[in-house]
Short mmCIF file of C-alpha atoms in Angstrom, two decimals:
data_model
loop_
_atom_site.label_atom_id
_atom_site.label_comp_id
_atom_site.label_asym_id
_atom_site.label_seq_id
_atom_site.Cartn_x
_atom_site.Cartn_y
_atom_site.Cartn_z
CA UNK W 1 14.36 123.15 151.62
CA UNK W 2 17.25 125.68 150.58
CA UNK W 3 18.54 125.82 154.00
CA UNK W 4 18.57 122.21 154.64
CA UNK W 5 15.94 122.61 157.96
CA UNK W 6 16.26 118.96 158.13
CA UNK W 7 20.13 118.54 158.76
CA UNK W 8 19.68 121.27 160.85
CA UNK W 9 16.96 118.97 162.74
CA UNK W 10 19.16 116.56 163.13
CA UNK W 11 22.60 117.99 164.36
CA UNK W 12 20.57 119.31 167.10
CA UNK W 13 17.69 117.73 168.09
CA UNK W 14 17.05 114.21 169.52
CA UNK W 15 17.61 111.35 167.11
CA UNK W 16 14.35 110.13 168.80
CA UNK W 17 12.10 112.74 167.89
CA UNK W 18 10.51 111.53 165.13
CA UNK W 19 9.59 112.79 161.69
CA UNK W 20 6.89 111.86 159.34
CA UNK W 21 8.02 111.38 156.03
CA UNK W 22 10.48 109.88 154.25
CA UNK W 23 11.09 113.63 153.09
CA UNK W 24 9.49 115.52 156.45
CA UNK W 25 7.89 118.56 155.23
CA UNK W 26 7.50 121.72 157.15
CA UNK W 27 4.46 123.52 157.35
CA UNK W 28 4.52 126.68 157.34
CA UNK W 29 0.64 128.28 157.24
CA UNK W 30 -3.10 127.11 157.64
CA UNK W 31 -6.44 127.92 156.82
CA UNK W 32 -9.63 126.44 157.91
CA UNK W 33 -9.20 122.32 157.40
CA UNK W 34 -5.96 123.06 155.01
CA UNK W 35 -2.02 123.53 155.50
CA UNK W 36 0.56 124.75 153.30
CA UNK W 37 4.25 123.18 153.13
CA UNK W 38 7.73 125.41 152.67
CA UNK W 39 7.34 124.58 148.84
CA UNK W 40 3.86 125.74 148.49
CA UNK W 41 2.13 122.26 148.41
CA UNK W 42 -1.61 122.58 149.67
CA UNK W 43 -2.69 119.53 152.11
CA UNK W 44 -6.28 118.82 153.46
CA UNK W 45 -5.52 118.04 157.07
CA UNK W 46 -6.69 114.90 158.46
CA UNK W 47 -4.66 115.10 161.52
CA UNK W 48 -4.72 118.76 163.04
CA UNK W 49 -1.16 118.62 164.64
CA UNK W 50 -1.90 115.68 167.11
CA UNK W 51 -5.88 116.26 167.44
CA UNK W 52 -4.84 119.34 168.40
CA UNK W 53 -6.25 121.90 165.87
CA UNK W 54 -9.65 121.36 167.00
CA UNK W 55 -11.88 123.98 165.33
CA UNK W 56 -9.58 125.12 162.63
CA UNK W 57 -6.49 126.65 161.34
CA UNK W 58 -6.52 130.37 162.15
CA UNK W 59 -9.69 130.35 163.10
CA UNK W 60 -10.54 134.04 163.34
CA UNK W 61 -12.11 134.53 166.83
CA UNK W 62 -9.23 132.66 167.93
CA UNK W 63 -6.31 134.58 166.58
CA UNK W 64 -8.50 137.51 167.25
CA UNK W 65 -8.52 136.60 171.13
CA UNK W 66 -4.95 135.99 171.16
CA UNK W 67 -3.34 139.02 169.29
CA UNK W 68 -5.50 141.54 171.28
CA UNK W 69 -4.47 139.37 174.97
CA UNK W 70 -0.88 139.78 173.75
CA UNK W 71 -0.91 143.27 173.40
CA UNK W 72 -2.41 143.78 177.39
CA UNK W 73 -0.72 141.51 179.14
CA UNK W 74 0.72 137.17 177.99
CA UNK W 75 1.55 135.72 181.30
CA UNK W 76 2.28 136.48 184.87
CA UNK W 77 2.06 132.88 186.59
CA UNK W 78 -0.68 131.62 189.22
CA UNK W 79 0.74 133.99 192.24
CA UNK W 80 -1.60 136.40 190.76
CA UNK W 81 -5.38 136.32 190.20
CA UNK W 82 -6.35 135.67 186.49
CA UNK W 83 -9.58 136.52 185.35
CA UNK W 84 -9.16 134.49 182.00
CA UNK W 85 -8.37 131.34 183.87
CA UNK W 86 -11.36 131.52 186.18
CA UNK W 87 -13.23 132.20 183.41
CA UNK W 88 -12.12 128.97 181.75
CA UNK W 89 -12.33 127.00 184.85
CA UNK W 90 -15.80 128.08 185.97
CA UNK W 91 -16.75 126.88 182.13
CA UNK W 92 -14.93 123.64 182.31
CA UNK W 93 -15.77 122.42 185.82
CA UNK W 94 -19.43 122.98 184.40
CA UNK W 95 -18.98 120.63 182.03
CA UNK W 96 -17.20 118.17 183.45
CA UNK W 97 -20.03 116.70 184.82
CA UNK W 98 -17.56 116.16 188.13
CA UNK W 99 -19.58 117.86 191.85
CA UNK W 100 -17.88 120.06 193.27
CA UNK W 101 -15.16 120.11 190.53
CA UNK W 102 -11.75 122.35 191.02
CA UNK W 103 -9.46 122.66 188.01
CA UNK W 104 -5.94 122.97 187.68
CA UNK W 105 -4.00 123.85 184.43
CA UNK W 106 -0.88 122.84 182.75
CA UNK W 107 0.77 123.39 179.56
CA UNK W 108 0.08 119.77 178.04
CA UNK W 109 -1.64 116.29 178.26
CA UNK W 110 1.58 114.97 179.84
CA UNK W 111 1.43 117.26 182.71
CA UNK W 112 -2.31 116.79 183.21
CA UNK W 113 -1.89 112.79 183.67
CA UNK W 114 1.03 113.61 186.02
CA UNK W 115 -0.65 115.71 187.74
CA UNK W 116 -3.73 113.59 188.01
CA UNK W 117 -1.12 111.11 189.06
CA UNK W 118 0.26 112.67 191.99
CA UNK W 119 -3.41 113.42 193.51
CA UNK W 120 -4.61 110.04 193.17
CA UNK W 121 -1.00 108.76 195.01
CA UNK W 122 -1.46 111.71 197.99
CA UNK W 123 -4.96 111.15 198.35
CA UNK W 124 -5.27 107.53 198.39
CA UNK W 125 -1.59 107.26 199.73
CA UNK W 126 -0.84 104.41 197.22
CA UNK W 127 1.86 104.09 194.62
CA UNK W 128 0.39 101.21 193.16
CA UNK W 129 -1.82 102.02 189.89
CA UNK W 130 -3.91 100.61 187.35
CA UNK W 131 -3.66 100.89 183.49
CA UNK W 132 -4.97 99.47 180.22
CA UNK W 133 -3.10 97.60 178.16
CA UNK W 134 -2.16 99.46 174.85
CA UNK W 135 -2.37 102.50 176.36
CA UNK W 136 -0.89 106.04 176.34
CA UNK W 137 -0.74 108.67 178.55
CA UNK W 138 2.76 110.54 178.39
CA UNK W 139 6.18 111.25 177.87
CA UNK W 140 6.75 112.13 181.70
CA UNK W 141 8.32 109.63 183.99
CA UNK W 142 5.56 109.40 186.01
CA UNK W 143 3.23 109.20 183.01
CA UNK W 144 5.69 106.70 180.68
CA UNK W 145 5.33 104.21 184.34
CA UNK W 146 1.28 103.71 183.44
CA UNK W 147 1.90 103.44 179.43
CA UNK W 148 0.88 99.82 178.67
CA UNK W 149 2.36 100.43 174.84
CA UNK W 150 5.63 98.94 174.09
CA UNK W 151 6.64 101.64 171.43
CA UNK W 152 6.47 104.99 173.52
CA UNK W 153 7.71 103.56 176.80
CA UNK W 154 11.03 103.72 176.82
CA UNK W 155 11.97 102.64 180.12
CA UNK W 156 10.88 99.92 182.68
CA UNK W 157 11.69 102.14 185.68
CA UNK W 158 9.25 104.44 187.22
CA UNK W 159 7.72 106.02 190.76
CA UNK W 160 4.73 103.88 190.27
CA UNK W 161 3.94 99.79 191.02
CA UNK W 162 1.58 99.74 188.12
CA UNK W 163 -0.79 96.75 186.78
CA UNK W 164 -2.14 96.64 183.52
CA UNK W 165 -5.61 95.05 182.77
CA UNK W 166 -7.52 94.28 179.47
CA UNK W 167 -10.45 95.93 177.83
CA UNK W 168 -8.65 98.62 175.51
CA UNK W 169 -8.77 96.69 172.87
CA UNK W 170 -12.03 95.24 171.65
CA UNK W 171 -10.89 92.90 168.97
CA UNK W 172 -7.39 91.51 169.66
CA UNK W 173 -6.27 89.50 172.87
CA UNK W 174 -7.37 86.78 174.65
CA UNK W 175 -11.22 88.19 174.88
CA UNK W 176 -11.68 88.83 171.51
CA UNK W 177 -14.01 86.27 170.46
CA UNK W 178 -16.65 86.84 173.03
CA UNK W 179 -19.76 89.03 172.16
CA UNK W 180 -19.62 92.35 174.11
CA UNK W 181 -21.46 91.42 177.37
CA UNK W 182 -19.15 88.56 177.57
CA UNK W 183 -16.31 90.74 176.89
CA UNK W 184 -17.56 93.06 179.73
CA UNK W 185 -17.77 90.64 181.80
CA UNK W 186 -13.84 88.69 181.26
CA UNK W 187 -12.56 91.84 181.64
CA UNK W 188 -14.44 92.84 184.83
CA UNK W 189 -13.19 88.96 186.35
CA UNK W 190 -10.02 90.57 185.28
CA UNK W 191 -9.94 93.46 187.14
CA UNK W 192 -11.15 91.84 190.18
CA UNK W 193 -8.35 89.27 189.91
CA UNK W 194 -5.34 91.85 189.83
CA UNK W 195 -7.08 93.93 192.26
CA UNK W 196 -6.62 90.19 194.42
CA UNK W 197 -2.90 90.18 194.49
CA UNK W 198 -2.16 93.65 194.75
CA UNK W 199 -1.86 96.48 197.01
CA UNK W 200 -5.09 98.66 197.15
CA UNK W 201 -4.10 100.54 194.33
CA UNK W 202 -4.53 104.73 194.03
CA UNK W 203 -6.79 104.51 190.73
CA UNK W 204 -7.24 103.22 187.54
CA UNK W 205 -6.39 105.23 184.49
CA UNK W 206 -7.82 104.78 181.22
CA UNK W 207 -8.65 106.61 177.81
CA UNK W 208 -12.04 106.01 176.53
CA UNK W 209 -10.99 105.59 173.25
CA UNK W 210 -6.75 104.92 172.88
CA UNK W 211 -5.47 107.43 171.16
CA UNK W 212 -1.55 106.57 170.03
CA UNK W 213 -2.94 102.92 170.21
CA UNK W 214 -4.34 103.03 167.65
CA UNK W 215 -7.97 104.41 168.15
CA UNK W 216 -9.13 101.23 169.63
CA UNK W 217 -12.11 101.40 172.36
CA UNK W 218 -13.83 98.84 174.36
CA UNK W 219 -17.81 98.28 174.00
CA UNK W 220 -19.79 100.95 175.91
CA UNK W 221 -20.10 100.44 179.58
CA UNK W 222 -16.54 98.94 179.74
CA UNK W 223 -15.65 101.60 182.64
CA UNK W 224 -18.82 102.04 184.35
CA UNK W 225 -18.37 98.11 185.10
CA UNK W 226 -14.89 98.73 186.37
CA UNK W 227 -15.96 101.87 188.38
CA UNK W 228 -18.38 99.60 190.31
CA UNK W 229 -15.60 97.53 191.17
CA UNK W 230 -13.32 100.33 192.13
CA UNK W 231 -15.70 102.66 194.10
CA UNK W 232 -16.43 99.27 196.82
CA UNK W 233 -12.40 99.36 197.31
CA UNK W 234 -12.17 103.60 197.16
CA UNK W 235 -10.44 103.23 194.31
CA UNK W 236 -10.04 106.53 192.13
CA UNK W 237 -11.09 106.38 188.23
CA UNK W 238 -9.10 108.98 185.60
CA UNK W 239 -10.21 109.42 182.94
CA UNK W 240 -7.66 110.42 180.24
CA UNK W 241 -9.83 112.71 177.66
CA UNK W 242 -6.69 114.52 175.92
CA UNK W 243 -7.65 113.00 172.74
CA UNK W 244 -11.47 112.31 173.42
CA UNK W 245 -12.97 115.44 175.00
CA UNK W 246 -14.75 118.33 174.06
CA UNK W 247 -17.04 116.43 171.53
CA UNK W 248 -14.45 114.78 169.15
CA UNK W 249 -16.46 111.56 169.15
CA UNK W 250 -19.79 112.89 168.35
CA UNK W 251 -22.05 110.61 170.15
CA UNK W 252 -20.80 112.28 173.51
CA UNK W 253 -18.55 115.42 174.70
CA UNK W 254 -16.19 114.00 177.43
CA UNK W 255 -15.36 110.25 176.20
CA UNK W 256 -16.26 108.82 179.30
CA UNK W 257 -20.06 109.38 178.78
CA UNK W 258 -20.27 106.21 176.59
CA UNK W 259 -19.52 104.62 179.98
CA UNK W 260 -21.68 106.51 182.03
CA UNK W 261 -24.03 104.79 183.97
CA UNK W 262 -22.01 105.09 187.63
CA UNK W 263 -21.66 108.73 186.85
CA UNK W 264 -18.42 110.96 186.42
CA UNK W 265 -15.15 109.82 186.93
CA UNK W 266 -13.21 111.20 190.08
CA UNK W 267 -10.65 113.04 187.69
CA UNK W 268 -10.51 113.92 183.99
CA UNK W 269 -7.65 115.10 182.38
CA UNK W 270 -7.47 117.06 179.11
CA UNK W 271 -5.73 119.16 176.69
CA UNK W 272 -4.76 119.13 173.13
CA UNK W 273 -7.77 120.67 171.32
CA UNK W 274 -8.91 123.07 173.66
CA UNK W 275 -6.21 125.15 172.87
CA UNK W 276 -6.71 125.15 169.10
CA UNK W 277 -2.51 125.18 169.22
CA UNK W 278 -1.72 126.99 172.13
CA UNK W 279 -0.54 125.06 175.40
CA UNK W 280 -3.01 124.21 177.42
CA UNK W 281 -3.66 120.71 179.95
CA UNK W 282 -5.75 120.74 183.00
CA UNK W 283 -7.06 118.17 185.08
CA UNK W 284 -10.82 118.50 186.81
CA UNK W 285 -11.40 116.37 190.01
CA UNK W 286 -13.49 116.57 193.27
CA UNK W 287 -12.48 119.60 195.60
CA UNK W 288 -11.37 116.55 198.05
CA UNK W 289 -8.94 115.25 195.98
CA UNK W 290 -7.62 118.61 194.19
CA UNK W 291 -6.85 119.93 197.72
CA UNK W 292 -5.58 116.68 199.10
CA UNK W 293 -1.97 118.25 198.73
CA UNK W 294 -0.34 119.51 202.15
CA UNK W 295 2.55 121.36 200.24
CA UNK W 296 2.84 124.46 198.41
CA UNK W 297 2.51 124.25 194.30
CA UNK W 298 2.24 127.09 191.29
CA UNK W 299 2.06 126.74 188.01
CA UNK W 300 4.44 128.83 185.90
CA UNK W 301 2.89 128.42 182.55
CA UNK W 302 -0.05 126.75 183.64
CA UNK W 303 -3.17 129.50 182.65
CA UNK W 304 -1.29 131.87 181.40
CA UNK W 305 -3.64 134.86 180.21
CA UNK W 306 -2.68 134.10 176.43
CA UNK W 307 -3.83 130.07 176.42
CA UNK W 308 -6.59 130.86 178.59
CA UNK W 309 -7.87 133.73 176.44
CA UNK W 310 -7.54 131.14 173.41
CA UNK W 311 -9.14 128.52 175.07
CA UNK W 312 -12.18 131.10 176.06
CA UNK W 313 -12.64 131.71 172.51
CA UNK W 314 -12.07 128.51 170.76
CA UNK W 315 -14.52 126.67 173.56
CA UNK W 316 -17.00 129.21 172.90
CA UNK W 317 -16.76 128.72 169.26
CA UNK W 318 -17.32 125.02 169.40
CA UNK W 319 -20.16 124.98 171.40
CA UNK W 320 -21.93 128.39 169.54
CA UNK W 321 -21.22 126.27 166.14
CA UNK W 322 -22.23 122.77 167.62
CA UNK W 323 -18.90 121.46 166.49
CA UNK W 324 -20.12 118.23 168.43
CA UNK W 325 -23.18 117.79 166.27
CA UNK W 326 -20.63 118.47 163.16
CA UNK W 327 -18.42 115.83 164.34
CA UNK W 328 -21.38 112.79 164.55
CA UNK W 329 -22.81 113.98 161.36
CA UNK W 330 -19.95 114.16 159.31
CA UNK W 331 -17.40 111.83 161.10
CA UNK W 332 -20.80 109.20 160.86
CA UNK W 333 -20.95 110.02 156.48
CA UNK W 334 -16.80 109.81 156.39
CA UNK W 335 -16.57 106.49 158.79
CA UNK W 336 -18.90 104.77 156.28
CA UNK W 337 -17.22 106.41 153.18
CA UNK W 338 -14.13 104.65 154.26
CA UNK W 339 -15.57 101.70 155.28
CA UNK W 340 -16.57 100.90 152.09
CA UNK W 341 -13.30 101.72 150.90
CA UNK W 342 -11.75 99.31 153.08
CA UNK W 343 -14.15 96.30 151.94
CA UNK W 344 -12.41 96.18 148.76
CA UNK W 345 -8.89 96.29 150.34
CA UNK W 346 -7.94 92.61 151.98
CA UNK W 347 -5.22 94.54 153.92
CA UNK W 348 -7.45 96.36 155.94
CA UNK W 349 -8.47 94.37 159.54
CA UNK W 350 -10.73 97.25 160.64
CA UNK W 351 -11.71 100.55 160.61
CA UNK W 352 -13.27 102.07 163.53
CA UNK W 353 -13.88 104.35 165.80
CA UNK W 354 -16.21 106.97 166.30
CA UNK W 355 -17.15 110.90 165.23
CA UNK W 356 -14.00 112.36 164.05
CA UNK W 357 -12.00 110.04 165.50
CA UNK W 358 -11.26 107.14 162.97
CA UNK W 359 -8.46 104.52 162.93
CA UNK W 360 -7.86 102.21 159.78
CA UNK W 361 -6.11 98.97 161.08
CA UNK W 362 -3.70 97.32 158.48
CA UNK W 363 -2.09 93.82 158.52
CA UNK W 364 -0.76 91.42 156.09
CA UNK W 365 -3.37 90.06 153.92
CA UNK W 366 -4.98 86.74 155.28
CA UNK W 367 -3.41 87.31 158.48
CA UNK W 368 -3.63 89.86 161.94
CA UNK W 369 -0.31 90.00 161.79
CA UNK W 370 0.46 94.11 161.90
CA UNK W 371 1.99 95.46 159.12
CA UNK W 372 3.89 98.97 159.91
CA UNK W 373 5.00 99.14 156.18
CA UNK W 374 1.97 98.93 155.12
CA UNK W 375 1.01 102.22 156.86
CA UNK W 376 3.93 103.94 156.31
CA UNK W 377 3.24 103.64 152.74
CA UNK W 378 -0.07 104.43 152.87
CA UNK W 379 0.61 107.45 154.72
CA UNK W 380 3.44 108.56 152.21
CA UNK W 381 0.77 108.13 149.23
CA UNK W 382 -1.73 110.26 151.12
CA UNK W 383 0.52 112.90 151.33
CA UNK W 384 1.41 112.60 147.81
CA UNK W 385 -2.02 112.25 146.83
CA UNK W 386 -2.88 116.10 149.43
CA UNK W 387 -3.58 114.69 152.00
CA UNK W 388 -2.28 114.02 156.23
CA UNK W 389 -3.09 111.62 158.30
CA UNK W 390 -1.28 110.09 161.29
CA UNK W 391 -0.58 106.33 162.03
CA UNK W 392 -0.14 104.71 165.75
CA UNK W 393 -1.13 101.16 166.98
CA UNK W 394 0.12 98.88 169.78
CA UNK W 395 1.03 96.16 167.35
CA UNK W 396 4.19 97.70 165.63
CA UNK W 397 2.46 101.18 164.77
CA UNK W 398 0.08 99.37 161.76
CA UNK W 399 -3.17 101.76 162.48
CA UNK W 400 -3.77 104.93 160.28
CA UNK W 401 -5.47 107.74 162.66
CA UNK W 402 -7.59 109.97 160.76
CA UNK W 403 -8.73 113.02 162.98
CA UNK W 404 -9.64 116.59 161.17
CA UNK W 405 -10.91 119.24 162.87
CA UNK W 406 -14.20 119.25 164.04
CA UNK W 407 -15.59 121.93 161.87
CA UNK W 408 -14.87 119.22 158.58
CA UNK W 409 -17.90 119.84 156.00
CA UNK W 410 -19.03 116.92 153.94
CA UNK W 411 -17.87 118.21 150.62
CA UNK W 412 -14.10 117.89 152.00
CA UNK W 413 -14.82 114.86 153.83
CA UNK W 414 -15.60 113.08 150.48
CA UNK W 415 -12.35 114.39 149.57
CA UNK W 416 -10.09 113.22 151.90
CA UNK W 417 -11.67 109.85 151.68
CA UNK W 418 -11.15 109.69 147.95
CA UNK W 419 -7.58 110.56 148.24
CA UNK W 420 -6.99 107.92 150.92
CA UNK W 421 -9.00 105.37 149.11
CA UNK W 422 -6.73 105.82 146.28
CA UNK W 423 -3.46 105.38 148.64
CA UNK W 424 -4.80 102.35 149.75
CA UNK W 425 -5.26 101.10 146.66
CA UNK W 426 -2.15 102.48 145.05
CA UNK W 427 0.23 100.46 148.00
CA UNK W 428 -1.75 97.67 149.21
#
């Protein structure tokens, strides 16, 4: 970089916003599934800016959408009517699943869980909440309080009494022996145990599948056995699908489906992809709950009439294109593709996961202990080799998260796979 962006960086940003990299890289256009770096360099993206590139890079009836919004009107806040965000609303709260959904947006994941948060507190009139272990939900002070992940919480103080239970995590912990149904059923004893020396809490919060943990899930049916639990005792379940919704894992389009059976939760929250880049959160919940609140609120940025007319266009896209579909079919060929891979690499614990929504779990040989280095280097060679990826993990940040946008085909699925076969190889 002639201008030296990264001492820039760092004379003025926060030594604790990290970089990927041990030479960070700046992107500076995309295309479809591909990105191009300051120096030219062409990657195959594998990570889509956080899972949040959902469809594609400048995806045309996206950027379309947006230029021709930003030459009417880009934002005038929520004391006006907006047609784009009750268009978006009337679409989401339809597929929700929730009855008599209302929807609220914000400019980010963080906000969404805060938000989601403070309705479950009000309404239930309870400070006290439940989390998973290994979980993420925030950088928000309110959100950081029901993050069960050592790494991004960065303080013990919060508004919230929280109490973390197990289940994220299917294979590690003291449940990780049993088959499933005897998983199920520890964790449910669990539950019920905290839930005995605690203060009726306001709800539990969970992702279906953990996103900066690593992209670690419980079996299916985890949450609809907690939700029985919780809906005897009133309490709330959100469901955190800022990494899992709108049909990243295949098999379902919110992530909460795979625990289904007790219906919807009471509140989803989601954000990332929708967007395809722009800033958008929202949370859907009951009309009870959303209007619980006795005090005047706005939004500033929330639904502005730019995110909302990209979020029109890049929802419509997915579901015209069956990006879902796309996702099981060739998240389902690339999951096995690496799998394979892995067999022949003793460092690798696991790969899982599910659609296009795959973690790679690295320890030291022989052992689970986590091995951070490991996937550092793994993730340098990648990028060497054309190729991002992203790494998280609540064991010392050993998991590789592999997430392309949804509209992958299986030609550059092989690809990618073949380039991080070869990093694995190359470092471990």
């Amino acid at each position: 970089m002639s201008d030296d962006l990264l001492g820039r960086h760092r004379s003025v940003l926060p030594d604790w916003l990290a970089l990927y990299y041990e030479e960070p890289i700046e992107i500076t256009h995309g295309e479809g599934r591909h990105v191009w770096d300051s120096d030219g360099n062409r990657y195959l993206d594998f990570f889509g800016g956080i899972l949040t590139t959902m469809t594609a890079h400048a995806l045309p009836e996206v950027t379309k959408a947006v230029s021709e919004q930003a030459g009417r009107i880009v934002h005038s806040s929520t004391l006006y009517l907006n047609r784009q965000m009750v268009e978006l609303a009337e679409r989401v709260a339809q597929l929700s699943g929730i009855p008599n959904a209302r929807v609220f947006f914000t400019t980010s994941g963080t906000e969404a869980n805060d938000t989601a948060l403070l309705l479950a507190t009000a309404h239930r009139r309870s400070n006290t909440v439940l989390a998973m272990r290994n979980s993420y939900h925030g950088r928000s002070f309110s959100s950081v309080g029901v993050t069960g992940n050592r790494g991004w919480s960065p303080t013990s103080l919060s508004p919230l009494q929280t109490h973390y239970v197990h289940g994220g995590v299917r294979t590690r912990g003291p449940f990780a022996a049993l088959d499933d149904y005897d998983f199920v059923a520890a964790c449910v004893d669990d539950l019920k145990d905290v839930l005995g020396h605690t203060r009726p809490p306001a709800a539990l919060i969970a992702e279906p599948i953990q996103g900066v943990g690593g992209f670690t899930s419980p079996p299916d049916g985890l949450y609809a056995a907690f939700r029985e639990v919780l809906h005897e005792r009133g309490v709330l379940w959100i469901s955190d699908e800022v990494q899992t919704g709108w049909g990243r894992t295949g098999e379902h389009f919110w992530g909460w489906q795979a625990h289904g059976r007790s219906g919807p939760p009471d509140m989803l929250t989601f954000a990332k992809g929708i967007g395809n880049g722009m800033s958008i959160g929202g949370v859907v919940a009951r009309a009870e709950i959303m209007n619980c609140l006795d005090a005047n609120s706005i939004s500033t940025f929330g639904g502005t009439q730019i995110t909302m007319a990209a979020g029109l266009a890049n929802l419509t896209y997915l579901l015209e294109h069956d990006l879902q579909g796309n996702a099981r079919r060739v998240g389902g060929l690339l999951i096995e593709r690496l799998r394979a891979a892995a067999a022949q690499v003793p460092a690798v614990r696991e790969v899982r996961g599910r659609g296009l929504m795959i973690g790679i779990e690295l320890t030291r040989p022989g052992t689970d202990e986590a091995d951070p280095a490991a996937a550092s280097a793994v993730l340098e060679a990648a990028r060497a080799g054309g190729l991002l990826i992203g790494k998280g993990g609540g064991h010392d940040t050993s998991a590789l998260r592999i997430a392309p946008p949804l509209s992958l085909n299986v030609a550059e699925a092989e690809e990618g796979a073949a380039i991080l076969e070869r990093a694995l190889r190359s470092t471990l």
